[in-house]
Coordinates of C-alpha atoms and ligand atoms in Angstrom, one line a residue:
X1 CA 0.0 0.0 0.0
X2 CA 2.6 2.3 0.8
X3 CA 4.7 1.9 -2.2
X4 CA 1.7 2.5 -4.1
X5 CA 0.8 6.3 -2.3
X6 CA 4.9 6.7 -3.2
X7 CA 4.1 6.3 -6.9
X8 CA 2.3 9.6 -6.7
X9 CA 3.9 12.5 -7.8
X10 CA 2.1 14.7 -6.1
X11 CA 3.6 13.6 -3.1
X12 CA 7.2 14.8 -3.9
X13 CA 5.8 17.9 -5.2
X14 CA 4.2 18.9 -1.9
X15 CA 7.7 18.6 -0.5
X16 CA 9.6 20.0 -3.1
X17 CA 7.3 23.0 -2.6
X18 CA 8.7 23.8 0.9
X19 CA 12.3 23.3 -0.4
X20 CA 12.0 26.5 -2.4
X21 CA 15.6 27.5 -1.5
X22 CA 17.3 24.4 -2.3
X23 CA 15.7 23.9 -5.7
X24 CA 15.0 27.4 -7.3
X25 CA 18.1 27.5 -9.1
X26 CA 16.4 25.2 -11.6
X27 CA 14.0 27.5 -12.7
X28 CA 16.4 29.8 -14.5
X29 CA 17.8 26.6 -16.8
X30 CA 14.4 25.3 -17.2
X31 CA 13.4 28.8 -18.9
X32 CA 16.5 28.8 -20.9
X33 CA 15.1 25.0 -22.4
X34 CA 12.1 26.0 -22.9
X35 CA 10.2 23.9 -20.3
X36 CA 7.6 24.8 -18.3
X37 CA 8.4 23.8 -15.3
X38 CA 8.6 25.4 -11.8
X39 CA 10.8 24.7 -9.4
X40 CA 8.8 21.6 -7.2
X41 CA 7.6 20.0 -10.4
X42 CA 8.7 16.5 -11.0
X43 CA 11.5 16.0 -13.9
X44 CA 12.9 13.0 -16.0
X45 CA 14.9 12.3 -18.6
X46 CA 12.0 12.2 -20.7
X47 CA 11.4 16.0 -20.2
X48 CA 14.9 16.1 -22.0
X49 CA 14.4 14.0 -24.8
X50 CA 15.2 15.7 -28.0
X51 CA 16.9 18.9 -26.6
X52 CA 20.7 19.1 -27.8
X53 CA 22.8 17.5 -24.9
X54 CA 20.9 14.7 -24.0
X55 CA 23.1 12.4 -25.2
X56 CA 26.3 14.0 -23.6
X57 CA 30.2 14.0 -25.3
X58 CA 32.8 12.2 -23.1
X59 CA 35.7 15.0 -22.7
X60 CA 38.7 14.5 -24.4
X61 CA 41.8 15.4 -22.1
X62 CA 45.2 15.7 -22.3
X63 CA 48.4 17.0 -20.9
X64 CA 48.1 20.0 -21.5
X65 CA 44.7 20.6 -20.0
X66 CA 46.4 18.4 -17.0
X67 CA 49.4 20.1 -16.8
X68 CA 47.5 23.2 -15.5
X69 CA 46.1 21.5 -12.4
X70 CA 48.8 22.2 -9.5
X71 CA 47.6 18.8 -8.1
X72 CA 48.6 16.6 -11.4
X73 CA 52.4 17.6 -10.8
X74 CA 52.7 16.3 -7.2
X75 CA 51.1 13.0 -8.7
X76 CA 53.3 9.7 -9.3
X77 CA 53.7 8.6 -12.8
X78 CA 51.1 5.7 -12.5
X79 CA 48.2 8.0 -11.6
X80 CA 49.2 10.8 -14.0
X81 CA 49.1 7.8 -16.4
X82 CA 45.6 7.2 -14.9
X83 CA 44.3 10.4 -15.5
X84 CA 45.7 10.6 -18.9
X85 CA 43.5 7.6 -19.4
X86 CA 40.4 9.1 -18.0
X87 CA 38.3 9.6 -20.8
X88 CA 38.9 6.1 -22.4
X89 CA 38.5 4.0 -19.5
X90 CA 36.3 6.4 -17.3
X91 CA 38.0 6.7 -14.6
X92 CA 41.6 7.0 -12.6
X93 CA 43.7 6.2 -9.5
X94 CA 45.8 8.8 -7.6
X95 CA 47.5 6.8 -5.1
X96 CA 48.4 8.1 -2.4
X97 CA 45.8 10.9 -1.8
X98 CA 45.6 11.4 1.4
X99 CA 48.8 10.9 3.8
X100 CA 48.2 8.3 6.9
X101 CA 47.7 11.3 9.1
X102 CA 44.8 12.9 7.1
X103 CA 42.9 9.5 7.0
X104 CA 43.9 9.0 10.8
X105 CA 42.2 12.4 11.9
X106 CA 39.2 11.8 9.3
X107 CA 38.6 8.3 10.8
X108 CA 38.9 9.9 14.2
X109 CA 36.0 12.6 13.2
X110 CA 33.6 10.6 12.0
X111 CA 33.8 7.8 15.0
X112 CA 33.4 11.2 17.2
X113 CA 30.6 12.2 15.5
X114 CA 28.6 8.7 15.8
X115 CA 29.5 8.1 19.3
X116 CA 27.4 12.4 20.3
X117 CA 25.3 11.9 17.2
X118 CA 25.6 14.3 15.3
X119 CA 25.5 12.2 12.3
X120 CA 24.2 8.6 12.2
X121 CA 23.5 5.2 9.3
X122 CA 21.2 6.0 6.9
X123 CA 20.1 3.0 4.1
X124 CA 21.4 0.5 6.5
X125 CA 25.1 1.3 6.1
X126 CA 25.4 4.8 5.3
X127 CA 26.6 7.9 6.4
X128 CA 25.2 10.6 3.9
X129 CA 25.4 13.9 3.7
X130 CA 28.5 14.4 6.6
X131 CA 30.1 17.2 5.2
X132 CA 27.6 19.5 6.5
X133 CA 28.2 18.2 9.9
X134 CA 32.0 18.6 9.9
X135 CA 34.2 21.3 8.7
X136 CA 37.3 18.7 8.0
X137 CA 35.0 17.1 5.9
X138 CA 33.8 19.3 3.8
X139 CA 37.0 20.9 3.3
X140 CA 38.3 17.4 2.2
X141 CA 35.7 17.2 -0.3
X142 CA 36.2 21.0 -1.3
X143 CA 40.0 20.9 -1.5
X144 CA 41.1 23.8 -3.8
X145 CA 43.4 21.6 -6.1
X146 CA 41.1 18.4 -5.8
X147 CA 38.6 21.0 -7.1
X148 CA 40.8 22.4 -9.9
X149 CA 41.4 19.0 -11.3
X150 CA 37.9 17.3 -11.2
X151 CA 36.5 20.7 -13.2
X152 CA 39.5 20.3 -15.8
X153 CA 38.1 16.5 -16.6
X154 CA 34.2 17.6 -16.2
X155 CA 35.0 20.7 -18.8
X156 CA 33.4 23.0 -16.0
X157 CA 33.6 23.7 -12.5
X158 CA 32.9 20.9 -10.1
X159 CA 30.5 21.5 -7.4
X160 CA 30.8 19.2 -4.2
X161 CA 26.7 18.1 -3.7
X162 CA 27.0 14.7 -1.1
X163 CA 29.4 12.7 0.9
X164 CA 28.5 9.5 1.7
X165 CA 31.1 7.2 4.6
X166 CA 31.3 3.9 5.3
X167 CA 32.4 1.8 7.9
X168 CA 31.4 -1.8 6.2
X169 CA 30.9 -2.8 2.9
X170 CA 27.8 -0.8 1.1
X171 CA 27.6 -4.7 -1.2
X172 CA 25.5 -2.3 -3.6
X173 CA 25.0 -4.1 -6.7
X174 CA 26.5 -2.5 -10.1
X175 CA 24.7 0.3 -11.0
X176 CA 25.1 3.6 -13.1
X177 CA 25.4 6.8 -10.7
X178 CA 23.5 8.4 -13.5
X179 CA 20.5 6.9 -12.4
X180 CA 20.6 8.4 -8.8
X181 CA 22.4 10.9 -9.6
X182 CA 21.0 12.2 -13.3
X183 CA 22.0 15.4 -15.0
X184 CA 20.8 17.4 -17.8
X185 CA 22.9 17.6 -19.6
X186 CA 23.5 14.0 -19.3
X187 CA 27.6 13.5 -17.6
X188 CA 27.6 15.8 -15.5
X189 CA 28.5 14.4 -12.8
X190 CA 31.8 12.5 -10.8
X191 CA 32.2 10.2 -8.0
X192 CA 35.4 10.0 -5.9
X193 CA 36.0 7.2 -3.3
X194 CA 38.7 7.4 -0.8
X195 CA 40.2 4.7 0.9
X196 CA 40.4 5.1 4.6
X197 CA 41.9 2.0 5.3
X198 CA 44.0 -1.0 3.2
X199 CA 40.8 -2.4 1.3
X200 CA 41.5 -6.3 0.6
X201 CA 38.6 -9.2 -1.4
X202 CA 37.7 -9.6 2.8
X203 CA 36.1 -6.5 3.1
X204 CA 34.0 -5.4 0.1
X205 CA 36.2 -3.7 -2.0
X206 CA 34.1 -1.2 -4.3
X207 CA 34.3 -3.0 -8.2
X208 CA 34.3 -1.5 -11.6
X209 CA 33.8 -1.7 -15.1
X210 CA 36.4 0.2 -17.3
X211 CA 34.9 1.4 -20.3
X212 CA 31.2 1.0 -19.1
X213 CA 30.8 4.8 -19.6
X214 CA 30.6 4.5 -23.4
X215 CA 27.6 2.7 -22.9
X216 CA 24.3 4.8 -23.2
X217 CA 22.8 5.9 -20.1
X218 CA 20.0 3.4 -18.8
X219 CA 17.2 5.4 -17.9
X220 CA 13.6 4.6 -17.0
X221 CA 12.8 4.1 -20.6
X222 CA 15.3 1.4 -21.0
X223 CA 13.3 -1.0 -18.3
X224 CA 9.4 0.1 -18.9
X225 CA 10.0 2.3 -15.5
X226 CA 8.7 5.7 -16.9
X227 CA 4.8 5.8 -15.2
X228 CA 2.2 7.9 -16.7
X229 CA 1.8 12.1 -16.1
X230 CA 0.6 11.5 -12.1
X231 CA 2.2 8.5 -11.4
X232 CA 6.3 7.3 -11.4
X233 CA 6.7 3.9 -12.7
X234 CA 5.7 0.6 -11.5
X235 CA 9.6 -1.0 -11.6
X236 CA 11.4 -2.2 -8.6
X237 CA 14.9 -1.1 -8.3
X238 CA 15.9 -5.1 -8.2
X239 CA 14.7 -4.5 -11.9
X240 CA 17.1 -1.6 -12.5
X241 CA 20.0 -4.0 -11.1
X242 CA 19.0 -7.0 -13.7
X243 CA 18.7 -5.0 -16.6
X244 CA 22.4 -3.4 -15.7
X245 CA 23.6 -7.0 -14.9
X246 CA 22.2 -8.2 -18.0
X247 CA 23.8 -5.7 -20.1
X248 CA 27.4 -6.3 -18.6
X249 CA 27.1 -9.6 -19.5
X250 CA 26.2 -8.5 -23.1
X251 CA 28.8 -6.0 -23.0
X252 CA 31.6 -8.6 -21.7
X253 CA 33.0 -6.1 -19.8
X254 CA 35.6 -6.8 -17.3
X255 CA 35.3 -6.1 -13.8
X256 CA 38.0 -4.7 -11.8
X257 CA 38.5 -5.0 -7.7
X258 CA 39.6 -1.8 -6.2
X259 CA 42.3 -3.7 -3.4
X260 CA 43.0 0.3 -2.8
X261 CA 45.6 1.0 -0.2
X262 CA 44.4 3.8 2.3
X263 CA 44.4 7.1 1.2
X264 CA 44.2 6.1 -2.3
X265 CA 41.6 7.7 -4.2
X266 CA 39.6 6.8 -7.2
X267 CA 37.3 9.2 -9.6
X268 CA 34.9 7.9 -11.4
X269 CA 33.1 9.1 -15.0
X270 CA 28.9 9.7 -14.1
X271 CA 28.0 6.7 -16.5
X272 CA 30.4 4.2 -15.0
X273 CA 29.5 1.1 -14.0
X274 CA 30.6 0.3 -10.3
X275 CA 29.4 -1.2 -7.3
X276 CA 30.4 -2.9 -3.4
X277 CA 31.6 -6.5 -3.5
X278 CA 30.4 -8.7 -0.7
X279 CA 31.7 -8.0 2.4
X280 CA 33.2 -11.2 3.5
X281 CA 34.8 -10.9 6.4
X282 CA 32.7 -8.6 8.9
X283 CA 34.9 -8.9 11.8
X284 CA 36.9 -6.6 9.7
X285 CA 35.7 -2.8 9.0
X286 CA 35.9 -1.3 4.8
X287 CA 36.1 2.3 5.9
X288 CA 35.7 4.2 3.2
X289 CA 34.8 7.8 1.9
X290 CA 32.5 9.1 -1.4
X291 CA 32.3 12.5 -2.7
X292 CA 29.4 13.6 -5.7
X293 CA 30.2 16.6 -7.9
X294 CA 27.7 18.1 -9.7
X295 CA 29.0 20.2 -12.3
X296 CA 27.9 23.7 -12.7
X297 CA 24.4 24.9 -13.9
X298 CA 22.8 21.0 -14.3
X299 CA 20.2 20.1 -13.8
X300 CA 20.1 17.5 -11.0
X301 CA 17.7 15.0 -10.4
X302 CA 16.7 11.6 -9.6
X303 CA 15.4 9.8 -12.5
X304 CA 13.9 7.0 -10.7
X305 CA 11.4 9.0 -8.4
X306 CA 11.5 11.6 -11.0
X307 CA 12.7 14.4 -8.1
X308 CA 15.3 17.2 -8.5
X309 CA 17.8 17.4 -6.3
X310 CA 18.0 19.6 -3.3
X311 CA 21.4 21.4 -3.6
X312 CA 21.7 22.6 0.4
X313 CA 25.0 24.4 0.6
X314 CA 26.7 23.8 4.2
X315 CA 26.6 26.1 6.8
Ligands
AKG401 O1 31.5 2.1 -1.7 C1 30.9 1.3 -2.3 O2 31.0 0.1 -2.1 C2 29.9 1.8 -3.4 C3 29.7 3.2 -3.4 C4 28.8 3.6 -4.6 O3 28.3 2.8 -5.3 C5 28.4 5.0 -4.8 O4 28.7 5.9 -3.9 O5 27.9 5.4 -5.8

């Protein structure tokens, strides 16, 4: 029964309505589209369909457009090899990240924060949202050169929207961020996880599927999920997860077991495919850390439950 009064869009719209703040900023792109829409209205993919990029480029970069991040020349070879790699294989390593220390006092902070409360598990395992809880954080997430480098391979500036922290395994099956995390135009958006501790096959290590970004962007469409005018779609998200496993087996695409060493970091391309392994051994902890960037002026939204997303900037 409830999953039934969730289908109705209505529902979301009431609360979007009294999250004026966070979502206004979509109004002015909306106008410049041509849609009318206001700024608690529901929005899909299919409100996109047609309009020039919908079906985003993958950036091409280079040397030269590394060369001018201050961040790529402290890099070892291997990850500046990585990065020069980005836009065929979708994503890249920079070892090393963050120094022991850095991990040490953000592994510190969050344990600190669950033990007074200030932040707590969401989704069974999750920490969302805790850089606007804690200014070490947040200032991880918006570190100046970190910043610099994700804009250079986004082609515009990169806006920190969500952190998410683990201390186990997430085990989330493969999926495409770009359905959580959909942008008009489509791309626009990056993933980085942080290691913050050795990650090893006992304890989850996140997985991914080089290349997977060149596929097209599943969206509701693409499993019968898109609902009528008043009502989202009828789909469970197992059915999301088949249709994605389905097409990696179509796609033979190879997967690849992030065995990260702590502090390593890894960005990921919006259309990757990527996931959590099982978590075999739960006497041990997979503590890890997951920024989302937005990048500027998209249009954010959640193309499952056909919501925008609020864009809350911390305190
Ligand atoms: O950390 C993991 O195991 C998965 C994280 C993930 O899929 C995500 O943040 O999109």
């Amino acid at each position: 029964m409830l999953n039934f009064i969730k289908r109705f869009k209505i529902s979301y719209a009431i609360y979007n309505f009294f999250h004026r703040k966070e979502l206004l900023h979509n109004e002015i792109q909306y106008k410049k589209l041509g849609l009318s829409k206001k700024y608690y209205s529901s929005i899909s993919s299919k409100d996109f369909e047609g309009l020039p990029g919908s079906n985003s480029e993958i950036p091409s970069i280079d040397d030269s457009i590394l060369s001018t991040s201050k961040l790529y020349h402290t890099l070892s070879s291997s990850s500046k090899e990585s990065l020069l790699n980005y836009s065929e294989n979708g994503f890249a390593v920079l070892e090393k990240y963050l120094s022991e220390e850095q991990v040490d006092s953000i592994n510190q902070e969050i344990e600190t924060m669950l033990k007074n409360g200030t932040v707590k598990f969401t989704n069974v395992n999750k920490i969302m949202f805790a850089i606007h809880k804690s200014t070490l954080l947040r200032e991880t997430g918006n570190n100046k050169d970190l910043i610099e480098l994700l804009s250079l391979l986004m082609g515009d500036e990169a806006i920190l929207f969500q952190s998410i922290n683990f201390i186990m395994g997430s085990e989330q099956d493969t999926h495409s961020d770009s359905i959580h995390m959909t942008t008009y135009p489509l791309g626009g958006l990056l993933g980085v996880w942080i290691a913050l501790e050795d990650i090893t096959l006992e304890n989850g290590p996140l997985h991914y599927y080089p290349k997977s970004h060149k596929l097209p962007y599943y969206m509701n469409k693409d499993y019968d999920n898109e609902g009528t005018t008043f009502m989202l779609g009828d789909k469970s998200y197992t059915a999301y997860e088949t249709m994605m496993s389905n097409k990696i087996k179509e796609h033979q695409l190879e997967k690849i077991n992030f065995c990260a060493k702590k502090g390593d970091l890894l960005i990921w391309h919006a259309n990757l495919l990527h996931g959590g392994n099982e978590h075999l051994n739960k006497n041990k902890t997979r503590k890890s850390m997951v920024f989302h960037y937005f990048k500027k002026d998209s249009i954010c939204y959640h193309e499952i439950t056909q919501r925008p997303a609020l864009i809350k900037y911390s305190e």
